[in-house]
Amino acid sequence: MNDEAKVKLLTITVDTPDTYSSYAGYGHLAAGLTVGLSAMAAGLAIGIVGDAGVRANAQQPKLFVGMMLILIFAEALGLYGLIIGLVVATKKVDGLCSSYKA
């Protein structure tokens, strides 16, 4: 692969301000908030379950499998938020809002 092809592969196309509508901007904001808040909620759930699970596992080793299942389901919250964020960020609808072009 030559250098020009590598550069084309690595470049990210960004819409110019003339074609970037407020609809797209709010969509990207919503996608970022969705991913961030769902990841924060998943981290909080994992922290609480992990703390209680480790303490309970020290007293009863049989609880390990149940604790791991709860941790897996808590991590799924973050993955669902990531999937929704990707869907929202890549949604392309033209004509709903005007661009910032004067």
XYZ file of C-alpha atoms in Angstrom:
102
model
C 0.000 0.000 0.000
C 1.497 3.330 -1.005
C 1.672 6.422 1.189
C -1.168 8.238 -0.555
C -3.555 5.353 0.071
C -2.522 5.254 3.731
C -3.230 8.954 4.118
C -6.646 8.548 2.508
C -7.398 5.684 4.860
C -6.487 7.713 7.926
C -8.224 10.960 7.057
C -11.553 11.722 8.629
C -14.019 13.704 6.623
C -15.614 16.523 8.571
C -18.469 18.554 7.192
C -17.725 22.191 6.562
C -19.715 24.750 8.563
C -21.737 25.450 5.436
C -23.143 21.914 5.375
C -23.124 21.064 9.096
C -26.685 21.621 10.297
C -27.870 22.194 13.827
C -29.708 18.861 13.573
C -26.372 17.085 13.053
C -24.789 19.052 15.883
C -27.500 18.161 18.368
C -27.382 14.569 17.146
C -23.655 14.383 17.860
C -24.169 16.028 21.254
C -26.884 13.504 22.106
C -24.671 10.631 20.976
C -21.825 11.809 23.187
C -24.095 12.280 26.179
C -25.641 8.850 25.655
C -22.291 7.097 25.554
C -20.853 9.077 28.462
C -23.811 8.751 30.802
C -24.346 5.062 30.082
C -20.655 4.354 30.660
C -20.778 6.297 33.915
C -23.862 4.359 35.050
C -22.213 1.060 34.128
C -19.064 2.015 36.020
C -21.066 3.014 39.080
C -23.007 -0.263 39.005
C -19.833 -2.299 38.551
C -18.163 -0.467 41.427
C -21.033 -1.058 43.836
C -21.558 -4.691 42.826
C -17.827 -5.371 42.803
C -17.362 -4.001 46.304
C -20.277 -5.925 47.782
C -19.467 -9.017 45.731
C -15.859 -9.241 46.862
C -16.891 -8.890 50.495
C -19.600 -11.540 50.108
C -17.274 -13.831 48.153
C -14.815 -13.770 51.035
C -17.520 -15.163 53.321
C -19.213 -17.541 50.847
C -17.182 -18.603 47.791
C -20.348 -19.981 46.119
C -21.437 -16.414 45.336
C -18.682 -15.891 42.759
C -20.702 -17.028 39.725
C -23.701 -14.912 40.695
C -21.479 -11.902 41.231
C -19.897 -12.357 37.812
C -23.321 -12.566 36.152
C -24.401 -9.332 37.797
C -21.167 -7.653 36.688
C -21.717 -8.831 33.107
C -25.253 -7.426 33.072
C -23.998 -4.144 34.510
C -21.385 -3.902 31.751
C -24.128 -4.457 29.178
C -25.511 -1.024 30.132
C -22.383 0.620 28.785
C -22.446 -1.441 25.600
C -26.098 -0.587 24.946
C -25.283 3.095 25.370
C -22.401 2.776 22.915
C -24.636 1.099 20.339
C -27.340 3.763 20.692
C -24.709 6.505 20.488
C -23.341 5.079 17.243
C -26.827 4.840 15.762
C -27.643 8.434 16.708
C -24.294 9.797 15.492
C -24.478 8.121 12.105
C -28.106 8.948 11.357
C -28.237 11.021 8.197
C -31.403 13.037 7.624
C -31.246 15.982 5.260
C -33.649 18.859 5.067
C -34.832 19.018 8.665
C -32.771 22.031 9.676
C -30.920 24.620 7.726
C -27.167 24.865 7.880
C -25.325 27.787 9.429
C -24.614 29.269 6.036
C -25.903 32.835 5.912
